[in-house]
């Protein structure tokens, strides 16, 4: 199937609201093939019509491409590193610490960081931002945050943000989590995403990637390796 070569892909991009050309071609192709079967569509043009007409089909296709998978304390070793090393170093500095979960899905990883801060009696010193391109994911994350803790609602904020198309937030962060997002992007989009994330870090700040992600040459981004998936920005 040469789905990505069809001129109708541009229309599909417009209707689903995702820059599909920035994602790995094989990933997009699989998502399209599954959606064609799931919806009984005969071609991409038919699928595009279904996405335009049925919000449920649109939401399902967007979820397939964006893969909103998360979980509390997912990849425990990395969260142990946060608790033992990264957060104590950040909390040793005066003032507030700012944390961004980029592509937060339903917010579990950001809530996990909040739980670690709460355990360290430092939640009141933190400002936490969760962003995602899917508004339905943000709504679910906000509802879950309300269930976790009264205090959490005062330090966690959610906002819609497209990691591919939008610039990083104006705020510079002490810690950014962007986990298992880049693996679905093409190489050029991956490099641009990494540049955005590093530009969003304060000097001495930390970037944590997902279990399936690492940087072969972190120095080219001005980063030093802390673990296989966690990196620290130089102080310049």
Tab-separated table of C-alpha atoms in Angstrom:
chain	number	residue	atom	x	y	z
A	1	UNK	CA	0.000	0.000	0.000
A	2	UNK	CA	1.488	3.358	-1.042
A	3	UNK	CA	-0.845	5.386	1.167
A	4	UNK	CA	1.672	8.135	1.848
A	5	UNK	CA	2.134	8.873	-1.852
A	6	UNK	CA	-1.529	9.575	-2.483
A	7	UNK	CA	-2.434	13.251	-2.946
A	8	UNK	CA	-5.420	12.684	-0.653
A	9	UNK	CA	-3.012	12.458	2.306
A	10	UNK	CA	-2.929	16.261	2.455
A	11	UNK	CA	-6.682	16.346	2.926
A	12	UNK	CA	-6.436	13.627	5.578
A	13	UNK	CA	-3.848	15.713	7.430
A	14	UNK	CA	-6.151	18.703	7.367
A	15	UNK	CA	-9.170	16.798	8.639
A	16	UNK	CA	-7.391	14.897	11.420
A	17	UNK	CA	-5.358	17.928	12.513
A	18	UNK	CA	-2.020	16.097	12.647
A	19	UNK	CA	1.022	16.905	10.453
A	20	UNK	CA	1.299	13.303	9.267
A	21	UNK	CA	4.309	14.026	7.048
A	22	UNK	CA	6.367	14.706	10.207
A	23	UNK	CA	5.673	11.216	11.550
A	24	UNK	CA	7.430	8.016	10.536
A	25	UNK	CA	5.973	6.834	7.240
A	26	UNK	CA	5.664	3.229	8.405
A	27	UNK	CA	3.816	4.292	11.570
A	28	UNK	CA	1.362	6.471	9.636
A	29	UNK	CA	0.833	3.746	7.058
A	30	UNK	CA	-0.058	1.216	9.770
A	31	UNK	CA	-2.461	3.684	11.387
A	32	UNK	CA	-4.170	4.326	8.061
A	33	UNK	CA	-4.421	0.636	7.260
A	34	UNK	CA	-5.968	-0.137	10.639
A	35	UNK	CA	-8.395	2.765	10.289
A	36	UNK	CA	-9.444	1.618	6.812
A	37	UNK	CA	-10.309	-1.809	8.205
A	38	UNK	CA	-11.912	-0.458	11.385
A	39	UNK	CA	-14.182	1.971	9.529
A	40	UNK	CA	-14.830	-0.178	6.460
A	41	UNK	CA	-13.415	2.550	4.213
A	42	UNK	CA	-12.246	1.585	0.752
A	43	UNK	CA	-9.548	4.244	0.363
A	44	UNK	CA	-7.992	7.243	2.074
A	45	UNK	CA	-10.563	9.576	0.532
A	46	UNK	CA	-13.368	7.525	2.121
A	47	UNK	CA	-11.551	7.506	5.463
A	48	UNK	CA	-11.100	11.281	5.257
A	49	UNK	CA	-14.836	11.703	4.742
A	50	UNK	CA	-15.546	9.528	7.788
A	51	UNK	CA	-13.112	11.551	9.896
A	52	UNK	CA	-14.730	14.785	8.736
A	53	UNK	CA	-18.246	13.568	9.485
A	54	UNK	CA	-17.809	11.526	12.684
A	55	UNK	CA	-15.944	12.986	15.713
A	56	UNK	CA	-15.546	9.492	17.154
A	57	UNK	CA	-13.707	8.292	14.045
A	58	UNK	CA	-11.529	11.401	14.126
A	59	UNK	CA	-10.679	10.909	17.786
A	60	UNK	CA	-9.852	7.223	17.261
A	61	UNK	CA	-7.571	7.974	14.318
A	62	UNK	CA	-5.778	10.771	16.178
A	63	UNK	CA	-5.271	8.491	19.162
A	64	UNK	CA	-3.828	5.794	16.882
A	65	UNK	CA	-1.265	8.197	15.403
A	66	UNK	CA	-0.383	10.016	18.617
A	67	UNK	CA	-0.277	6.859	20.800
A	68	UNK	CA	-1.391	8.370	24.160
A	69	UNK	CA	0.138	5.669	26.382
A	70	UNK	CA	1.196	6.531	29.926
A	71	UNK	CA	1.152	5.148	33.446
A	72	UNK	CA	2.041	6.035	37.017
A	73	UNK	CA	5.801	5.587	37.665
A	74	UNK	CA	6.234	4.055	34.232
A	75	UNK	CA	9.801	2.735	33.923
A	76	UNK	CA	10.534	2.620	37.633
A	77	UNK	CA	14.321	2.936	37.291
A	78	UNK	CA	13.999	6.380	35.753
A	79	UNK	CA	11.638	7.557	38.473
A	80	UNK	CA	14.026	6.171	41.082
A	81	UNK	CA	16.710	8.318	39.436
A	82	UNK	CA	14.395	11.327	39.681
A	83	UNK	CA	13.726	10.676	43.360
A	84	UNK	CA	17.314	9.889	44.381
A	85	UNK	CA	19.309	12.280	42.219
A	86	UNK	CA	17.535	14.732	39.931
A	87	UNK	CA	14.890	16.198	42.230
A	88	UNK	CA	17.237	16.525	45.251
A	89	UNK	CA	19.679	18.479	43.063
A	90	UNK	CA	16.927	20.753	41.815
A	91	UNK	CA	15.461	21.239	45.284
A	92	UNK	CA	18.880	22.187	46.640
A	93	UNK	CA	18.560	25.387	44.613
A	94	UNK	CA	16.563	28.315	46.010
A	95	UNK	CA	13.155	29.241	44.644
A	96	UNK	CA	10.533	27.359	42.665
A	97	UNK	CA	11.233	24.542	40.239
A	98	UNK	CA	9.347	24.354	36.969
A	99	UNK	CA	8.541	21.016	35.350
A	100	UNK	CA	7.036	20.336	31.922
A	101	UNK	CA	5.540	17.030	30.809
A	102	UNK	CA	5.538	17.418	27.012
A	103	UNK	CA	3.023	15.114	25.360
A	104	UNK	CA	1.541	14.277	28.753
A	105	UNK	CA	-1.350	12.091	27.487
A	106	UNK	CA	-3.549	11.452	30.550
A	107	UNK	CA	-1.032	13.036	32.912
A	108	UNK	CA	0.151	9.976	34.825
A	109	UNK	CA	3.856	10.751	34.491
A	110	UNK	CA	3.389	14.340	35.615
A	111	UNK	CA	1.301	13.123	38.539
A	112	UNK	CA	4.076	10.656	39.378
A	113	UNK	CA	6.576	13.527	39.595
A	114	UNK	CA	4.104	15.441	41.764
A	115	UNK	CA	3.856	12.432	44.067
A	116	UNK	CA	7.655	12.364	44.423
A	117	UNK	CA	7.693	16.070	45.239
A	118	UNK	CA	4.906	15.568	47.758
A	119	UNK	CA	6.899	12.760	49.359
A	120	UNK	CA	9.821	15.191	49.673
A	121	UNK	CA	7.496	17.832	51.192
A	122	UNK	CA	8.347	20.100	48.265
A	123	UNK	CA	5.167	20.142	46.199
A	124	UNK	CA	4.503	23.727	47.234
A	125	UNK	CA	7.763	24.815	45.596
A	126	UNK	CA	6.840	23.400	42.194
A	127	UNK	CA	5.008	24.584	39.117
A	128	UNK	CA	4.023	21.702	36.850
A	129	UNK	CA	2.802	22.014	33.265
A	130	UNK	CA	1.306	19.184	31.228
A	131	UNK	CA	0.748	19.704	27.510
A	132	UNK	CA	-0.721	17.529	24.806
A	133	UNK	CA	-2.161	18.074	21.348
A	134	UNK	CA	-5.349	16.137	22.226
A	135	UNK	CA	-7.895	18.122	24.234
A	136	UNK	CA	-9.621	14.918	25.334
A	137	UNK	CA	-6.370	13.721	26.924
A	138	UNK	CA	-5.973	17.020	28.778
A	139	UNK	CA	-9.520	16.842	30.089
A	140	UNK	CA	-8.875	13.336	31.420
A	141	UNK	CA	-5.595	14.464	32.991
A	142	UNK	CA	-7.244	17.408	34.731
A	143	UNK	CA	-9.992	15.206	36.118
A	144	UNK	CA	-7.469	12.712	37.448
A	145	UNK	CA	-5.402	15.477	39.035
A	146	UNK	CA	-8.487	16.596	40.892
A	147	UNK	CA	-8.885	13.104	42.297
A	148	UNK	CA	-5.284	12.748	43.459
A	149	UNK	CA	-4.857	15.642	45.859
A	150	UNK	CA	-6.327	19.016	46.703
A	151	UNK	CA	-2.793	20.444	46.717
A	152	UNK	CA	-2.093	19.126	43.236
A	153	UNK	CA	-4.735	21.324	41.687
A	154	UNK	CA	-2.842	24.424	42.796
A	155	UNK	CA	0.483	23.460	41.192
A	156	UNK	CA	-0.500	21.567	38.008
A	157	UNK	CA	-1.665	23.339	34.862
A	158	UNK	CA	-2.651	21.794	31.527
A	159	UNK	CA	-2.527	23.409	28.092
A	160	UNK	CA	-2.958	22.308	24.504
A	161	UNK	CA	0.330	22.273	22.616
A	162	UNK	CA	1.576	20.591	19.442
A	163	UNK	CA	5.184	19.477	19.882
A	164	UNK	CA	5.706	19.318	16.119
A	165	UNK	CA	4.125	22.606	15.052
A	166	UNK	CA	4.316	24.892	18.096
A	167	UNK	CA	7.356	26.569	19.663
A	168	UNK	CA	8.205	25.575	23.252
A	169	UNK	CA	6.456	27.491	26.038
A	170	UNK	CA	8.048	30.830	26.904
A	171	UNK	CA	8.931	29.561	30.390
A	172	UNK	CA	12.275	27.801	30.857
A	173	UNK	CA	12.085	24.582	32.851
A	174	UNK	CA	14.266	22.802	35.383
A	175	UNK	CA	12.951	19.402	34.251
A	176	UNK	CA	11.270	18.308	31.019
A	177	UNK	CA	9.749	14.872	30.495
A	178	UNK	CA	9.074	13.979	26.862
A	179	UNK	CA	8.706	10.246	26.889
A	180	UNK	CA	8.089	7.948	23.922
A	181	UNK	CA	7.014	10.774	21.622
A	182	UNK	CA	9.988	11.093	19.269
A	183	UNK	CA	9.948	7.386	18.349
A	184	UNK	CA	6.866	8.005	16.188
A	185	UNK	CA	8.389	10.979	14.338
A	186	UNK	CA	10.541	11.094	11.232
A	187	UNK	CA	14.239	11.915	11.639
A	188	UNK	CA	13.988	15.596	10.765
A	189	UNK	CA	11.038	16.067	13.111
A	190	UNK	CA	12.928	14.205	15.857
A	191	UNK	CA	15.912	16.539	15.576
A	192	UNK	CA	13.691	19.614	15.600
A	193	UNK	CA	11.796	18.319	18.635
A	194	UNK	CA	15.039	17.753	20.541
A	195	UNK	CA	16.202	21.270	19.732
A	196	UNK	CA	12.901	22.652	21.008
A	197	UNK	CA	13.110	20.671	24.215
A	198	UNK	CA	16.692	21.713	24.915
A	199	UNK	CA	15.831	25.358	24.229
A	200	UNK	CA	13.066	25.016	26.817
A	201	UNK	CA	15.528	23.895	29.507
A	202	UNK	CA	17.240	26.170	31.967
A	203	UNK	CA	21.031	25.776	32.178
A	204	UNK	CA	21.612	22.831	34.504
A	205	UNK	CA	18.112	21.508	33.777
A	206	UNK	CA	17.250	17.885	33.019
A	207	UNK	CA	15.583	16.180	30.058
A	208	UNK	CA	14.054	12.719	30.517
A	209	UNK	CA	13.148	10.645	27.475
A	210	UNK	CA	11.229	7.379	27.262
A	211	UNK	CA	12.410	3.797	27.636
A	212	UNK	CA	12.670	3.362	23.857
A	213	UNK	CA	14.562	6.622	23.330
A	214	UNK	CA	18.086	7.866	23.874
A	215	UNK	CA	20.584	10.272	22.312
A	216	UNK	CA	23.649	8.815	20.629
A	217	UNK	CA	25.564	12.125	20.732
A	218	UNK	CA	23.953	14.271	23.424
A	219	UNK	CA	26.810	16.767	23.236
A	220	UNK	CA	25.537	18.070	19.898
A	221	UNK	CA	22.502	19.359	21.778
A	222	UNK	CA	24.546	20.769	24.656
A	223	UNK	CA	23.572	17.873	26.931
A	224	UNK	CA	25.503	15.459	29.105
A	225	UNK	CA	24.298	11.937	29.825
A	226	UNK	CA	23.032	11.173	33.345
A	227	UNK	CA	21.510	7.800	32.464
A	228	UNK	CA	20.514	6.070	29.256
A	229	UNK	CA	17.350	8.158	29.036
A	230	UNK	CA	18.107	11.250	31.157
A	231	UNK	CA	20.341	14.182	30.238
A	232	UNK	CA	21.512	17.428	31.812
A	233	UNK	CA	21.920	20.730	30.005
A	234	UNK	CA	25.260	22.485	30.451
A	235	UNK	CA	25.389	25.744	32.316
A	236	UNK	CA	26.805	27.569	29.310
